[in-house]
Amino acid sequence: SERVAQSWKNEGIRISLIGQARNQRVVVGRDYVDEHYNLRDGRTLYYRHTFGHFSNPNAYACVHTLDFLSSAASEIPYEQRMNYDLLELYCGNGNHTVAMAQYFRAVMAVEINPTLCAAAVDNLHSNDVANAVVQISPSGDFCNRVLRRRKWLHKPTGLEFEFGTVLVDPPRAGLDALTRSLVSKYQDILYISCNPFVSLRRDLNELISSGFVLLRMAFIDHFPYTPHTECAVHLTRRVVAE
């Protein structure tokens, strides 16, 4: 592979290849892709996607998702965003974390995959985000403990978080009953769903029944000409007049 890479370099060929079989991987060139996203609010965000990690395959659709989240966050009352923090579950490589940090006092992003946690930290650094931390979750029970307390001491940094908004981007199964019950205690919920017609529909019915109002929704077509689509949602708890 080194000979091939050197040969291509001598000829001015800028191509990277990755070959993988059981227990073996051969890389010619790079094993990552660097991207930048130009958002509607004027920011340019930079991401590195490393081979083997989950990443969004449709950059154009990803920008629309980040624009939706940024716009929704900006509509949450300023006092709430600056007096309380954002809790993000299933943060992956920090795709949403990087975009959302500007709109909140602080962000704690939780992820169960250590490799993705490391990628999220790198992407935060690449964008000079100083008010967000990535917390490795050893299990789903850990996420539920954080949700239930709504406060958390991040021991590596000594930061004390108090959460007012939660961002979830769950797998196709959506939120389990316990997680759904716990997120319903928050004032605002930002929800990204890859299964909007089944699991999101169920979760929305439950959350709206428990007192939430659907403020906005967007369908985002990551995979044109296929039945697969994503949906972004912003819910807020209904204010009951006394």
PDB file of C-alpha atoms in Angstrom:
ATOM      1  CA  SER A   1       0.000   0.000   0.000  1.00  0.00           C
ATOM      2  CA  GLU A   2       2.884   2.378   0.726  1.00  0.00           C
ATOM      3  CA  ARG A   3       4.342   1.748  -2.734  1.00  0.00           C
ATOM      4  CA  VAL A   4       0.999   2.419  -4.377  1.00  0.00           C
ATOM      5  CA  ALA A   5       0.516   5.593  -2.365  1.00  0.00           C
ATOM      6  CA  GLN A   6       3.988   6.862  -3.282  1.00  0.00           C
ATOM      7  CA  SER A   7       3.447   6.004  -6.950  1.00  0.00           C
ATOM      8  CA  TRP A   8       0.172   7.909  -7.042  1.00  0.00           C
ATOM      9  CA  LYS A   9       1.767  10.843  -5.244  1.00  0.00           C
ATOM     10  CA  ASN A  10       4.577  10.986  -7.800  1.00  0.00           C
ATOM     11  CA  GLU A  11       1.990  11.098 -10.576  1.00  0.00           C
ATOM     12  CA  GLY A  12      -0.082  13.770  -8.872  1.00  0.00           C
ATOM     13  CA  ILE A  13      -3.039  11.444  -8.275  1.00  0.00           C
ATOM     14  CA  ARG A  14      -5.040  12.408  -5.195  1.00  0.00           C
ATOM     15  CA  ILE A  15      -7.095   9.317  -4.527  1.00  0.00           C
ATOM     16  CA  SER A  16      -7.479   7.365  -1.299  1.00  0.00           C
ATOM     17  CA  LEU A  17      -8.589   3.767  -1.136  1.00  0.00           C
ATOM     18  CA  ILE A  18      -9.573   1.529   1.763  1.00  0.00           C
ATOM     19  CA  GLY A  19      -9.689  -2.234   1.484  1.00  0.00           C
ATOM     20  CA  GLN A  20     -11.207  -4.225   4.303  1.00  0.00           C
ATOM     21  CA  ALA A  21     -11.682  -7.904   4.965  1.00  0.00           C
ATOM     22  CA  ARG A  22     -12.100  -9.897   8.134  1.00  0.00           C
ATOM     23  CA  ASN A  23      -9.647  -8.605  10.757  1.00  0.00           C
ATOM     24  CA  GLN A  24      -7.693  -6.698   8.118  1.00  0.00           C
ATOM     25  CA  ARG A  25      -7.732  -3.198   6.701  1.00  0.00           C
ATOM     26  CA  VAL A  26      -5.446  -1.643   4.086  1.00  0.00           C
ATOM     27  CA  VAL A  27      -5.449   2.124   3.629  1.00  0.00           C
ATOM     28  CA  VAL A  28      -3.905   3.918   0.664  1.00  0.00           C
ATOM     29  CA  GLY A  29      -3.857   7.627   1.438  1.00  0.00           C
ATOM     30  CA  ARG A  30      -6.388   8.877   4.027  1.00  0.00           C
ATOM     31  CA  ASP A  31      -9.013   7.021   6.036  1.00  0.00           C
ATOM     32  CA  TYR A  32     -11.133  10.134   6.586  1.00  0.00           C
ATOM     33  CA  VAL A  33     -13.073  12.814   4.733  1.00  0.00           C
ATOM     34  CA  ASP A  34     -13.063  16.501   5.695  1.00  0.00           C
ATOM     35  CA  GLU A  35     -16.219  18.519   5.036  1.00  0.00           C
ATOM     36  CA  HIS A  36     -17.408  22.032   5.713  1.00  0.00           C
ATOM     37  CA  TYR A  37     -21.032  23.111   5.965  1.00  0.00           C
ATOM     38  CA  ASN A  38     -22.206  26.674   5.295  1.00  0.00           C
ATOM     39  CA  LEU A  39     -25.195  27.385   7.515  1.00  0.00           C
ATOM     40  CA  ARG A  40     -27.962  29.904   6.997  1.00  0.00           C
ATOM     41  CA  ASP A  41     -26.906  31.874  10.102  1.00  0.00           C
ATOM     42  CA  GLY A  42     -23.573  32.681   8.433  1.00  0.00           C
ATOM     43  CA  ARG A  43     -21.378  30.120  10.181  1.00  0.00           C
ATOM     44  CA  THR A  44     -19.087  27.650   8.430  1.00  0.00           C
ATOM     45  CA  LEU A  45     -18.613  24.430  10.402  1.00  0.00           C
ATOM     46  CA  TYR A  46     -15.838  21.918   9.844  1.00  0.00           C
ATOM     47  CA  TYR A  47     -16.069  18.165  10.348  1.00  0.00           C
ATOM     48  CA  ARG A  48     -13.813  15.162   9.920  1.00  0.00           C
ATOM     49  CA  HIS A  49     -15.541  11.866   9.194  1.00  0.00           C
ATOM     50  CA  THR A  50     -13.307   8.853   9.794  1.00  0.00           C
ATOM     51  CA  PHE A  51     -13.848   5.515   8.093  1.00  0.00           C
ATOM     52  CA  GLY A  52     -15.944   3.132  10.157  1.00  0.00           C
ATOM     53  CA  HIS A  53     -17.786   5.874  12.052  1.00  0.00           C
ATOM     54  CA  PHE A  54     -21.383   6.814  11.447  1.00  0.00           C
ATOM     55  CA  SER A  55     -21.685  10.031   9.464  1.00  0.00           C
ATOM     56  CA  ASN A  56     -24.342  11.727   7.394  1.00  0.00           C
ATOM     57  CA  PRO A  57     -23.950  10.683   3.728  1.00  0.00           C
ATOM     58  CA  ASN A  58     -25.896  13.650   2.326  1.00  0.00           C
ATOM     59  CA  ALA A  59     -24.108  16.910   3.111  1.00  0.00           C
ATOM     60  CA  TYR A  60     -26.846  19.051   1.546  1.00  0.00           C
ATOM     61  CA  ALA A  61     -29.524  17.445   3.717  1.00  0.00           C
ATOM     62  CA  CYS A  62     -27.241  17.652   6.747  1.00  0.00           C
ATOM     63  CA  VAL A  63     -27.003  21.425   6.329  1.00  0.00           C
ATOM     64  CA  HIS A  64     -30.807  21.650   6.306  1.00  0.00           C
ATOM     65  CA  THR A  65     -30.942  19.623   9.537  1.00  0.00           C
ATOM     66  CA  LEU A  66     -28.420  21.899  11.228  1.00  0.00           C
ATOM     67  CA  ASP A  67     -30.279  24.968   9.971  1.00  0.00           C
ATOM     68  CA  PHE A  68     -33.526  23.605  11.408  1.00  0.00           C
ATOM     69  CA  LEU A  69     -31.962  22.889  14.800  1.00  0.00           C
ATOM     70  CA  SER A  70     -30.219  26.267  14.939  1.00  0.00           C
ATOM     71  CA  SER A  71     -33.407  28.126  14.046  1.00  0.00           C
ATOM     72  CA  ALA A  72     -35.456  26.133  16.558  1.00  0.00           C
ATOM     73  CA  ALA A  73     -32.891  26.762  19.301  1.00  0.00           C
ATOM     74  CA  SER A  74     -32.892  30.493  18.582  1.00  0.00           C
ATOM     75  CA  GLU A  75     -36.655  30.571  19.198  1.00  0.00           C
ATOM     76  CA  ILE A  76     -36.301  29.166  22.724  1.00  0.00           C
ATOM     77  CA  PRO A  77     -36.443  32.138  25.127  1.00  0.00           C
ATOM     78  CA  TYR A  78     -32.993  33.657  25.601  1.00  0.00           C
ATOM     79  CA  GLU A  79     -33.252  33.576  29.394  1.00  0.00           C
ATOM     80  CA  GLN A  80     -33.919  29.838  29.297  1.00  0.00           C
ATOM     81  CA  ARG A  81     -30.991  29.135  26.979  1.00  0.00           C
ATOM     82  CA  MET A  82     -28.556  31.216  29.002  1.00  0.00           C
ATOM     83  CA  ASN A  83     -29.678  30.042  32.453  1.00  0.00           C
ATOM     84  CA  TYR A  84     -29.933  26.354  31.600  1.00  0.00           C
ATOM     85  CA  ASP A  85     -27.955  23.922  29.488  1.00  0.00           C
ATOM     86  CA  LEU A  86     -28.610  21.551  26.601  1.00  0.00           C
ATOM     87  CA  LEU A  87     -28.450  17.795  27.108  1.00  0.00           C
ATOM     88  CA  GLU A  88     -27.837  15.893  23.871  1.00  0.00           C
ATOM     89  CA  LEU A  89     -28.318  12.136  23.705  1.00  0.00           C
ATOM     90  CA  TYR A  90     -26.930   9.919  20.913  1.00  0.00           C
ATOM     91  CA  CYS A  91     -24.501  12.666  19.845  1.00  0.00           C
ATOM     92  CA  GLY A  92     -22.390  10.499  17.505  1.00  0.00           C
ATOM     93  CA  ASN A  93     -19.423  12.422  16.125  1.00  0.00           C
ATOM     94  CA  GLY A  94     -20.752  15.747  17.386  1.00  0.00           C
ATOM     95  CA  ASN A  95     -22.509  16.754  14.182  1.00  0.00           C
ATOM     96  CA  HIS A  96     -25.352  18.500  16.012  1.00  0.00           C
ATOM     97  CA  THR A  97     -23.289  19.411  19.069  1.00  0.00           C
ATOM     98  CA  VAL A  98     -20.997  21.725  17.128  1.00  0.00           C
ATOM     99  CA  ALA A  99     -23.939  23.624  15.631  1.00  0.00           C
ATOM    100  CA  MET A 100     -25.982  23.882  18.828  1.00  0.00           C
ATOM    101  CA  ALA A 101     -23.302  25.042  21.266  1.00  0.00           C
ATOM    102  CA  GLN A 102     -23.581  28.664  20.151  1.00  0.00           C
ATOM    103  CA  TYR A 103     -27.208  28.846  21.250  1.00  0.00           C
ATOM    104  CA  PHE A 104     -26.887  27.559  24.839  1.00  0.00           C
ATOM    105  CA  ARG A 105     -24.989  28.390  27.988  1.00  0.00           C
ATOM    106  CA  ALA A 106     -23.339  24.975  27.760  1.00  0.00           C
ATOM    107  CA  VAL A 107     -23.899  21.574  26.165  1.00  0.00           C
ATOM    108  CA  MET A 108     -23.263  18.077  27.465  1.00  0.00           C
ATOM    109  CA  ALA A 109     -23.320  15.522  24.658  1.00  0.00           C
ATOM    110  CA  VAL A 110     -23.675  11.846  25.584  1.00  0.00           C
ATOM    111  CA  GLU A 111     -22.561   8.942  23.416  1.00  0.00           C
ATOM    112  CA  ILE A 112     -22.071   5.241  24.166  1.00  0.00           C
ATOM    113  CA  ASN A 113     -19.440   4.551  21.457  1.00  0.00           C
ATOM    114  CA  PRO A 114     -15.936   5.595  22.655  1.00  0.00           C
ATOM    115  CA  THR A 115     -14.648   5.980  19.086  1.00  0.00           C
ATOM    116  CA  LEU A 116     -17.462   8.369  18.212  1.00  0.00           C
ATOM    117  CA  CYS A 117     -16.835  10.258  21.461  1.00  0.00           C
ATOM    118  CA  ALA A 118     -13.240  10.856  20.379  1.00  0.00           C
ATOM    119  CA  ALA A 119     -14.437  12.027  16.951  1.00  0.00           C
ATOM    120  CA  ALA A 120     -16.922  14.410  18.600  1.00  0.00           C
ATOM    121  CA  VAL A 121     -14.178  15.922  20.771  1.00  0.00           C
ATOM    122  CA  ASP A 122     -11.998  16.451  17.679  1.00  0.00           C
ATOM    123  CA  ASN A 123     -14.833  18.155  15.801  1.00  0.00           C
ATOM    124  CA  LEU A 124     -15.544  20.446  18.756  1.00  0.00           C
ATOM    125  CA  HIS A 125     -11.891  21.472  18.837  1.00  0.00           C
ATOM    126  CA  SER A 126     -11.827  22.030  15.071  1.00  0.00           C
ATOM    127  CA  ASN A 127     -14.651  24.544  15.455  1.00  0.00           C
ATOM    128  CA  ASP A 128     -13.274  26.233  18.602  1.00  0.00           C
ATOM    129  CA  VAL A 129     -16.294  25.191  20.654  1.00  0.00           C
ATOM    130  CA  ALA A 130     -15.405  25.799  24.300  1.00  0.00           C
ATOM    131  CA  ASN A 131     -18.774  25.423  26.045  1.00  0.00           C
ATOM    132  CA  ALA A 132     -19.499  21.764  25.211  1.00  0.00           C
ATOM    133  CA  VAL A 133     -18.237  18.491  26.659  1.00  0.00           C
ATOM    134  CA  VAL A 134     -18.644  14.906  25.521  1.00  0.00           C
ATOM    135  CA  GLN A 135     -19.623  12.340  28.141  1.00  0.00           C
ATOM    136  CA  ILE A 136     -19.012   8.655  27.447  1.00  0.00           C
ATOM    137  CA  SER A 137     -22.079   6.679  28.481  1.00  0.00           C
ATOM    138  CA  PRO A 138     -21.331   3.138  29.670  1.00  0.00           C
ATOM    139  CA  SER A 139     -24.965   2.096  29.216  1.00  0.00           C
ATOM    140  CA  GLY A 140     -28.494   3.232  28.511  1.00  0.00           C
ATOM    141  CA  ASP A 141     -29.086   3.315  32.268  1.00  0.00           C
ATOM    142  CA  PHE A 142     -26.527   6.112  32.519  1.00  0.00           C
ATOM    143  CA  CYS A 143     -28.528   8.260  30.076  1.00  0.00           C
ATOM    144  CA  ASN A 144     -31.654   7.706  32.146  1.00  0.00           C
ATOM    145  CA  ARG A 145     -29.877   8.752  35.344  1.00  0.00           C
ATOM    146  CA  VAL A 146     -28.783  12.026  33.736  1.00  0.00           C
ATOM    147  CA  LEU A 147     -32.267  12.653  32.326  1.00  0.00           C
ATOM    148  CA  ARG A 148     -33.898  11.993  35.690  1.00  0.00           C
ATOM    149  CA  ARG A 149     -31.609  14.285  37.671  1.00  0.00           C
ATOM    150  CA  ARG A 150     -31.570  17.124  35.120  1.00  0.00           C
ATOM    151  CA  LYS A 151     -28.272  18.103  36.736  1.00  0.00           C
ATOM    152  CA  TRP A 152     -24.834  16.594  36.293  1.00  0.00           C
ATOM    153  CA  LEU A 153     -21.286  17.186  37.516  1.00  0.00           C
ATOM    154  CA  HIS A 154     -18.831  16.496  34.705  1.00  0.00           C
ATOM    155  CA  LYS A 155     -15.905  15.348  36.821  1.00  0.00           C
ATOM    156  CA  PRO A 156     -13.124  15.685  34.200  1.00  0.00           C
ATOM    157  CA  THR A 157     -13.813  19.427  33.855  1.00  0.00           C
ATOM    158  CA  GLY A 158     -15.615  20.188  37.126  1.00  0.00           C
ATOM    159  CA  LEU A 159     -18.495  21.767  35.189  1.00  0.00           C
ATOM    160  CA  GLU A 160     -21.920  21.592  36.793  1.00  0.00           C
ATOM    161  CA  PHE A 161     -24.767  21.309  34.300  1.00  0.00           C
ATOM    162  CA  GLU A 162     -28.428  22.086  34.809  1.00  0.00           C
ATOM    163  CA  PHE A 163     -30.486  21.077  31.794  1.00  0.00           C
ATOM    164  CA  GLY A 164     -33.562  22.806  30.398  1.00  0.00           C
ATOM    165  CA  THR A 165     -33.605  21.481  26.828  1.00  0.00           C
ATOM    166  CA  VAL A 166     -32.941  17.986  25.508  1.00  0.00           C
ATOM    167  CA  LEU A 167     -31.914  16.961  21.990  1.00  0.00           C
ATOM    168  CA  VAL A 168     -32.448  13.340  20.970  1.00  0.00           C
ATOM    169  CA  ASP A 169     -31.451  11.565  17.770  1.00  0.00           C
ATOM    170  CA  PRO A 170     -32.392   7.957  18.552  1.00  0.00           C
ATOM    171  CA  PRO A 171     -32.107   4.830  16.394  1.00  0.00           C
ATOM    172  CA  ARG A 172     -35.060   3.658  14.312  1.00  0.00           C
ATOM    173  CA  ALA A 173     -36.805   2.190  17.355  1.00  0.00           C
ATOM    174  CA  GLY A 174     -37.237   5.705  18.733  1.00  0.00           C
ATOM    175  CA  LEU A 175     -37.464   6.436  22.443  1.00  0.00           C
ATOM    176  CA  ASP A 176     -38.298   3.636  24.836  1.00  0.00           C
ATOM    177  CA  ALA A 177     -41.120   4.219  27.305  1.00  0.00           C
ATOM    178  CA  LEU A 178     -38.837   5.204  30.195  1.00  0.00           C
ATOM    179  CA  THR A 179     -36.766   7.663  28.139  1.00  0.00           C
ATOM    180  CA  ARG A 180     -39.945   9.139  26.694  1.00  0.00           C
ATOM    181  CA  SER A 181     -41.282   9.680  30.207  1.00  0.00           C
ATOM    182  CA  LEU A 182     -38.039  11.302  31.354  1.00  0.00           C
ATOM    183  CA  VAL A 183     -37.664  13.719  28.431  1.00  0.00           C
ATOM    184  CA  SER A 184     -41.261  14.813  29.028  1.00  0.00           C
ATOM    185  CA  LYS A 185     -40.010  16.606  32.177  1.00  0.00           C
ATOM    186  CA  TYR A 186     -38.036  19.101  30.075  1.00  0.00           C
ATOM    187  CA  GLN A 187     -39.342  22.408  28.784  1.00  0.00           C
ATOM    188  CA  ASP A 188     -38.186  21.916  25.191  1.00  0.00           C
ATOM    189  CA  ILE A 189     -37.451  18.796  23.161  1.00  0.00           C
ATOM    190  CA  LEU A 190     -35.572  18.761  19.865  1.00  0.00           C
ATOM    191  CA  TYR A 191     -36.044  15.411  18.141  1.00  0.00           C
ATOM    192  CA  ILE A 192     -34.383  14.029  15.004  1.00  0.00           C
ATOM    193  CA  SER A 193     -36.042  10.842  13.766  1.00  0.00           C
ATOM    194  CA  CYS A 194     -34.989   8.398  11.049  1.00  0.00           C
ATOM    195  CA  ASN A 195     -38.314   6.544  11.360  1.00  0.00           C
ATOM    196  CA  PRO A 196     -40.936   9.305  11.352  1.00  0.00           C
ATOM    197  CA  PHE A 197     -43.986   7.293  10.295  1.00  0.00           C
ATOM    198  CA  VAL A 198     -43.669   4.673  13.035  1.00  0.00           C
ATOM    199  CA  SER A 199     -41.537   5.463  16.094  1.00  0.00           C
ATOM    200  CA  LEU A 200     -41.716   9.273  15.865  1.00  0.00           C
ATOM    201  CA  ARG A 201     -45.480   9.125  15.350  1.00  0.00           C
ATOM    202  CA  ARG A 202     -45.812   7.015  18.504  1.00  0.00           C
ATOM    203  CA  ASP A 203     -43.498   9.261  20.528  1.00  0.00           C
ATOM    204  CA  LEU A 204     -45.234  12.453  19.385  1.00  0.00           C
ATOM    205  CA  ASN A 205     -48.638  11.083  20.331  1.00  0.00           C
ATOM    206  CA  GLU A 206     -47.366  10.292  23.815  1.00  0.00           C
ATOM    207  CA  LEU A 207     -45.548  13.601  24.305  1.00  0.00           C
ATOM    208  CA  ILE A 208     -48.399  15.748  23.029  1.00  0.00           C
ATOM    209  CA  SER A 209     -50.783  13.833  25.292  1.00  0.00           C
ATOM    210  CA  SER A 210     -48.529  14.648  28.242  1.00  0.00           C
ATOM    211  CA  GLY A 211     -48.726  18.397  27.634  1.00  0.00           C
ATOM    212  CA  PHE A 212     -46.372  19.295  24.782  1.00  0.00           C
ATOM    213  CA  VAL A 213     -47.114  21.486  21.775  1.00  0.00           C
ATOM    214  CA  LEU A 214     -45.599  20.804  18.360  1.00  0.00           C
ATOM    215  CA  LEU A 215     -43.996  24.096  17.317  1.00  0.00           C
ATOM    216  CA  ARG A 216     -42.388  23.074  14.058  1.00  0.00           C
ATOM    217  CA  MET A 217     -41.581  20.043  11.944  1.00  0.00           C
ATOM    218  CA  ALA A 218     -39.493  19.450   8.819  1.00  0.00           C
ATOM    219  CA  PHE A 219     -39.049  16.422   6.597  1.00  0.00           C
ATOM    220  CA  ILE A 220     -35.505  16.071   5.293  1.00  0.00           C
ATOM    221  CA  ASP A 221     -34.948  13.786   2.295  1.00  0.00           C
ATOM    222  CA  HIS A 222     -31.500  12.286   2.845  1.00  0.00           C
ATOM    223  CA  PHE A 223     -32.066   9.499   0.341  1.00  0.00           C
ATOM    224  CA  PRO A 224     -33.996  10.798  -2.701  1.00  0.00           C
ATOM    225  CA  TYR A 225     -36.165   8.305  -4.600  1.00  0.00           C
ATOM    226  CA  THR A 226     -36.245   5.917  -1.657  1.00  0.00           C
ATOM    227  CA  PRO A 227     -38.856   5.505   1.114  1.00  0.00           C
ATOM    228  CA  HIS A 228     -36.288   6.557   3.731  1.00  0.00           C
ATOM    229  CA  THR A 229     -36.601  10.069   5.137  1.00  0.00           C
ATOM    230  CA  GLU A 230     -35.801  11.921   8.332  1.00  0.00           C
ATOM    231  CA  CYS A 231     -37.929  14.293  10.328  1.00  0.00           C
ATOM    232  CA  ALA A 232     -36.871  17.109  12.658  1.00  0.00           C
ATOM    233  CA  VAL A 233     -39.249  18.276  15.375  1.00  0.00           C
ATOM    234  CA  HIS A 234     -39.350  20.976  18.049  1.00  0.00           C
ATOM    235  CA  LEU A 235     -41.763  20.518  20.949  1.00  0.00           C
ATOM    236  CA  THR A 236     -42.303  22.774  23.935  1.00  0.00           C
ATOM    237  CA  ARG A 237     -44.258  22.196  27.086  1.00  0.00           C
ATOM    238  CA  ARG A 238     -47.628  23.910  27.069  1.00  0.00           C
ATOM    239  CA  VAL A 239     -47.947  26.794  29.515  1.00  0.00           C
ATOM    240  CA  VAL A 240     -51.073  26.424  31.598  1.00  0.00           C
ATOM    241  CA  ALA A 241     -52.623  29.668  32.781  1.00  0.00           C
ATOM    242  CA  GLU A 242     -53.272  29.761  36.507  1.00  0.00           C
TER     243      GLU A 242
END
